[in-house]
PDB file of C-alpha atoms in Angstrom:
ATOM      1  CA  UNK A 198    -146.457 -25.559   4.361  1.00 63.00           C
ATOM      2  CA  UNK A 199    -144.748 -28.659   5.721  1.00 82.00           C
ATOM      3  CA  UNK A 200    -144.202 -29.520   9.900  1.00 79.00           C
ATOM      4  CA  UNK A 201    -140.578 -28.664   9.662  1.00 76.00           C
ATOM      5  CA  UNK A 202    -140.876 -25.201   7.306  1.00 84.00           C
ATOM      6  CA  UNK A 203    -143.628 -24.165  10.076  1.00 85.00           C
ATOM      7  CA  UNK A 204    -141.123 -25.017  13.109  1.00 79.00           C
ATOM      8  CA  UNK A 205    -137.845 -23.596  11.384  1.00 80.00           C
ATOM      9  CA  UNK A 206    -139.718 -20.092  10.855  1.00 85.00           C
ATOM     10  CA  UNK A 207    -141.115 -20.705  14.740  1.00 83.00           C
ATOM     11  CA  UNK A 208    -137.329 -21.422  15.751  1.00 77.00           C
ATOM     12  CA  UNK A 209    -135.749 -18.817  13.803  1.00 80.00           C
ATOM     13  CA  UNK A 210    -138.256 -15.786  15.377  1.00 83.00           C
ATOM     14  CA  UNK A 211    -137.195 -17.384  18.722  1.00 81.00           C
ATOM     15  CA  UNK A 212    -133.279 -17.980  18.576  1.00 77.00           C
ATOM     16  CA  UNK A 213    -130.830 -15.464  17.609  1.00 82.00           C
ATOM     17  CA  UNK A 214    -127.856 -17.325  15.311  1.00 79.00           C
ATOM     18  CA  UNK A 215    -125.280 -16.276  17.290  1.00 86.00           C
ATOM     19  CA  UNK A 216    -126.366 -17.646  20.371  1.00 85.00           C
ATOM     20  CA  UNK A 217    -127.810 -21.538  18.910  1.00 78.00           C
ATOM     21  CA  UNK A 218    -124.007 -20.863  17.455  1.00 87.00           C
ATOM     22  CA  UNK A 219    -122.795 -20.776  21.198  1.00 90.00           C
ATOM     23  CA  UNK A 220    -125.536 -23.524  22.535  1.00 85.00           C
ATOM     24  CA  UNK A 221    -124.363 -25.808  19.592  1.00 85.00           C
ATOM     25  CA  UNK A 222    -120.642 -25.848  20.592  1.00 89.00           C
ATOM     26  CA  UNK A 223    -121.960 -26.144  24.480  1.00 89.00           C
ATOM     27  CA  UNK A 224    -123.863 -28.932  23.655  1.00 83.00           C
ATOM     28  CA  UNK A 225    -120.959 -30.537  20.758  1.00 86.00           C
ATOM     29  CA  UNK A 226    -118.509 -30.421  23.347  1.00 89.00           C
ATOM     30  CA  UNK A 227    -119.684 -30.824  26.874  1.00 89.00           C
ATOM     31  CA  UNK A 228    -117.874 -34.524  28.584  1.00 91.00           C
ATOM     32  CA  UNK A 229    -119.998 -35.328  31.233  1.00 89.00           C
ATOM     33  CA  UNK A 230    -116.605 -37.396  32.165  1.00 93.00           C
ATOM     34  CA  UNK A 231    -114.054 -34.934  31.489  1.00 94.00           C
ATOM     35  CA  UNK A 232    -112.122 -34.656  34.850  1.00 95.00           C
ATOM     36  CA  UNK A 233    -114.067 -37.487  36.603  1.00 95.00           C
ATOM     37  CA  UNK A 234    -112.515 -40.503  35.345  1.00 96.00           C
ATOM     38  CA  UNK A 235    -113.774 -43.047  32.642  1.00 96.00           C
ATOM     39  CA  UNK A 236    -116.967 -42.297  30.963  1.00 95.00           C
ATOM     40  CA  UNK A 237    -118.476 -45.919  32.657  1.00 97.00           C
ATOM     41  CA  UNK A 238    -117.782 -45.190  35.227  1.00 97.00           C
ATOM     42  CA  UNK A 239    -118.789 -42.144  36.081  1.00 96.00           C
ATOM     43  CA  UNK A 240    -122.102 -43.476  34.630  1.00 97.00           C
ATOM     44  CA  UNK A 241    -122.250 -46.098  37.325  1.00 97.00           C
ATOM     45  CA  UNK A 242    -121.498 -43.380  40.108  1.00 96.00           C
ATOM     46  CA  UNK A 243    -124.699 -41.768  39.418  1.00 94.00           C
ATOM     47  CA  UNK A 244    -127.038 -43.109  41.553  1.00 92.00           C
ATOM     48  CA  UNK A 245    -130.139 -40.784  40.979  1.00 95.00           C
ATOM     49  CA  UNK A 246    -133.220 -42.428  39.238  1.00 96.00           C
ATOM     50  CA  UNK A 247    -133.151 -41.242  36.072  1.00 97.00           C
ATOM     51  CA  UNK A 248    -135.103 -41.171  32.931  1.00 97.00           C
ATOM     52  CA  UNK A 249    -133.393 -42.074  29.580  1.00 97.00           C
ATOM     53  CA  UNK A 250    -135.428 -40.669  26.605  1.00 96.00           C
ATOM     54  CA  UNK A 251    -134.227 -41.882  23.107  1.00 96.00           C
ATOM     55  CA  UNK A 252    -136.441 -42.010  19.460  1.00 96.00           C
ATOM     56  CA  UNK A 253    -135.420 -45.216  17.363  1.00 95.00           C
ATOM     57  CA  UNK A 254    -135.192 -42.797  14.505  1.00 96.00           C
ATOM     58  CA  UNK A 255    -132.821 -40.039  15.839  1.00 94.00           C
ATOM     59  CA  UNK A 256    -129.961 -39.190  14.115  1.00 93.00           C
ATOM     60  CA  UNK A 257    -129.254 -36.064  16.035  1.00 89.00           C
ATOM     61  CA  UNK A 258    -129.065 -38.184  19.453  1.00 91.00           C
ATOM     62  CA  UNK A 259    -129.024 -41.440  18.264  1.00 95.00           C
ATOM     63  CA  UNK A 260    -131.047 -44.214  20.102  1.00 96.00           C
ATOM     64  CA  UNK A 261    -128.143 -46.678  20.955  1.00 96.00           C
ATOM     65  CA  UNK A 262    -126.035 -44.012  22.608  1.00 95.00           C
ATOM     66  CA  UNK A 263    -129.388 -43.415  24.917  1.00 95.00           C
ATOM     67  CA  UNK A 264    -129.635 -47.054  25.627  1.00 96.00           C
ATOM     68  CA  UNK A 265    -125.397 -47.039  25.924  1.00 95.00           C
ATOM     69  CA  UNK A 266    -126.620 -43.935  28.937  1.00 94.00           C
ATOM     70  CA  UNK A 267    -129.519 -46.163  30.420  1.00 96.00           C
ATOM     71  CA  UNK A 268    -127.025 -49.766  30.325  1.00 96.00           C
ATOM     72  CA  UNK A 269    -124.756 -47.848  32.385  1.00 97.00           C
ATOM     73  CA  UNK A 270    -126.533 -45.645  34.953  1.00 96.00           C
ATOM     74  CA  UNK A 271    -127.564 -47.981  38.150  1.00 96.00           C
ATOM     75  CA  UNK A 272    -131.112 -46.260  38.513  1.00 95.00           C
ATOM     76  CA  UNK A 273    -131.725 -45.304  34.929  1.00 96.00           C
ATOM     77  CA  UNK A 274    -135.272 -46.660  32.919  1.00 96.00           C
ATOM     78  CA  UNK A 275    -134.826 -46.321  29.645  1.00 96.00           C
ATOM     79  CA  UNK A 276    -138.318 -44.635  27.817  1.00 96.00           C
ATOM     80  CA  UNK A 277    -137.787 -45.551  23.689  1.00 95.00           C
ATOM     81  CA  UNK A 278    -140.503 -43.321  21.400  1.00 94.00           C
ATOM     82  CA  UNK A 279    -140.174 -45.115  18.704  1.00 94.00           C
ATOM     83  CA  UNK A 280    -141.206 -42.900  15.553  1.00 94.00           C
ATOM     84  CA  UNK A 281    -140.486 -41.987  12.117  1.00 94.00           C
ATOM     85  CA  UNK A 282    -139.963 -38.677  12.669  1.00 92.00           C
ATOM     86  CA  UNK A 283    -136.574 -38.511  13.735  1.00 92.00           C
ATOM     87  CA  UNK A 284    -135.632 -35.637  16.328  1.00 89.00           C
ATOM     88  CA  UNK A 285    -138.541 -34.099  16.292  1.00 88.00           C
ATOM     89  CA  UNK A 286    -140.389 -36.837  17.603  1.00 91.00           C
ATOM     90  CA  UNK A 287    -140.384 -35.244  20.609  1.00 87.00           C
ATOM     91  CA  UNK A 288    -142.364 -32.406  19.338  1.00 87.00           C
ATOM     92  CA  UNK A 289    -144.965 -34.505  18.101  1.00 89.00           C
ATOM     93  CA  UNK A 290    -145.629 -37.561  20.294  1.00 90.00           C
ATOM     94  CA  UNK A 291    -145.659 -34.749  23.125  1.00 91.00           C
ATOM     95  CA  UNK A 292    -149.102 -36.140  24.625  1.00 92.00           C
ATOM     96  CA  UNK A 293    -146.712 -39.901  25.133  1.00 92.00           C
ATOM     97  CA  UNK A 294    -144.156 -38.181  26.269  1.00 94.00           C
ATOM     98  CA  UNK A 295    -145.684 -36.294  28.726  1.00 95.00           C
ATOM     99  CA  UNK A 296    -147.266 -38.740  30.567  1.00 95.00           C
ATOM    100  CA  UNK A 297    -144.436 -41.150  31.154  1.00 96.00           C
ATOM    101  CA  UNK A 298    -142.940 -38.403  32.350  1.00 96.00           C
ATOM    102  CA  UNK A 299    -145.300 -37.477  34.842  1.00 97.00           C
ATOM    103  CA  UNK A 300    -145.007 -41.552  36.080  1.00 96.00           C
ATOM    104  CA  UNK A 301    -141.823 -41.172  36.160  1.00 97.00           C
ATOM    105  CA  UNK A 302    -141.878 -38.379  38.490  1.00 97.00           C
ATOM    106  CA  UNK A 303    -144.733 -40.077  40.178  1.00 96.00           C
ATOM    107  CA  UNK A 304    -142.484 -43.200  41.066  1.00 95.00           C
ATOM    108  CA  UNK A 305    -143.785 -45.259  38.593  1.00 95.00           C
ATOM    109  CA  UNK A 306    -142.514 -46.741  35.419  1.00 94.00           C
ATOM    110  CA  UNK A 307    -142.309 -44.298  32.508  1.00 95.00           C
ATOM    111  CA  UNK A 308    -143.846 -47.214  30.147  1.00 91.00           C
ATOM    112  CA  UNK A 309    -145.947 -49.349  31.982  1.00 85.00           C
ATOM    113  CA  UNK A 310    -145.931 -52.399  29.080  1.00 83.00           C
ATOM    114  CA  UNK A 311    -142.400 -52.473  30.102  1.00 76.00           C
ATOM    115  CA  UNK A 312    -143.120 -53.149  33.684  1.00 56.00           C
ATOM    116  CA  UNK A 313    -146.107 -55.685  32.120  1.00 54.00           C
ATOM    117  CA  UNK A 314    -142.939 -57.526  30.431  1.00 53.00           C
ATOM    118  CA  UNK A 315    -141.008 -57.274  33.642  1.00 47.00           C
ATOM    119  CA  UNK A 316    -143.346 -59.826  35.596  1.00 40.00           C
TER     120      UNK A 316
END
């Protein structure tokens, strides 16, 4: 049984299809700038520390859009998951992602290699 088939069966058991339709609509229609001004200006006003995670092979949430978020948010750090597994890489690469989030929450760089590269 393939990984995706296994995940699909698990998903069907856990979620009602109507809830998934609503969740998908909400994600697709959300606009962080709605009623707040221009998109880039809104992002620049977000001053809290933010970890933006992007997967290099993700076609659902393309990496270049995650990089755009991190670029325009003044306190954002970009964490890249370089994986051939697309959107599901965050499930497959969970150990590394959890460690990155833990470092970020401790006030450290999520990716220690990025911190070393800046020296």
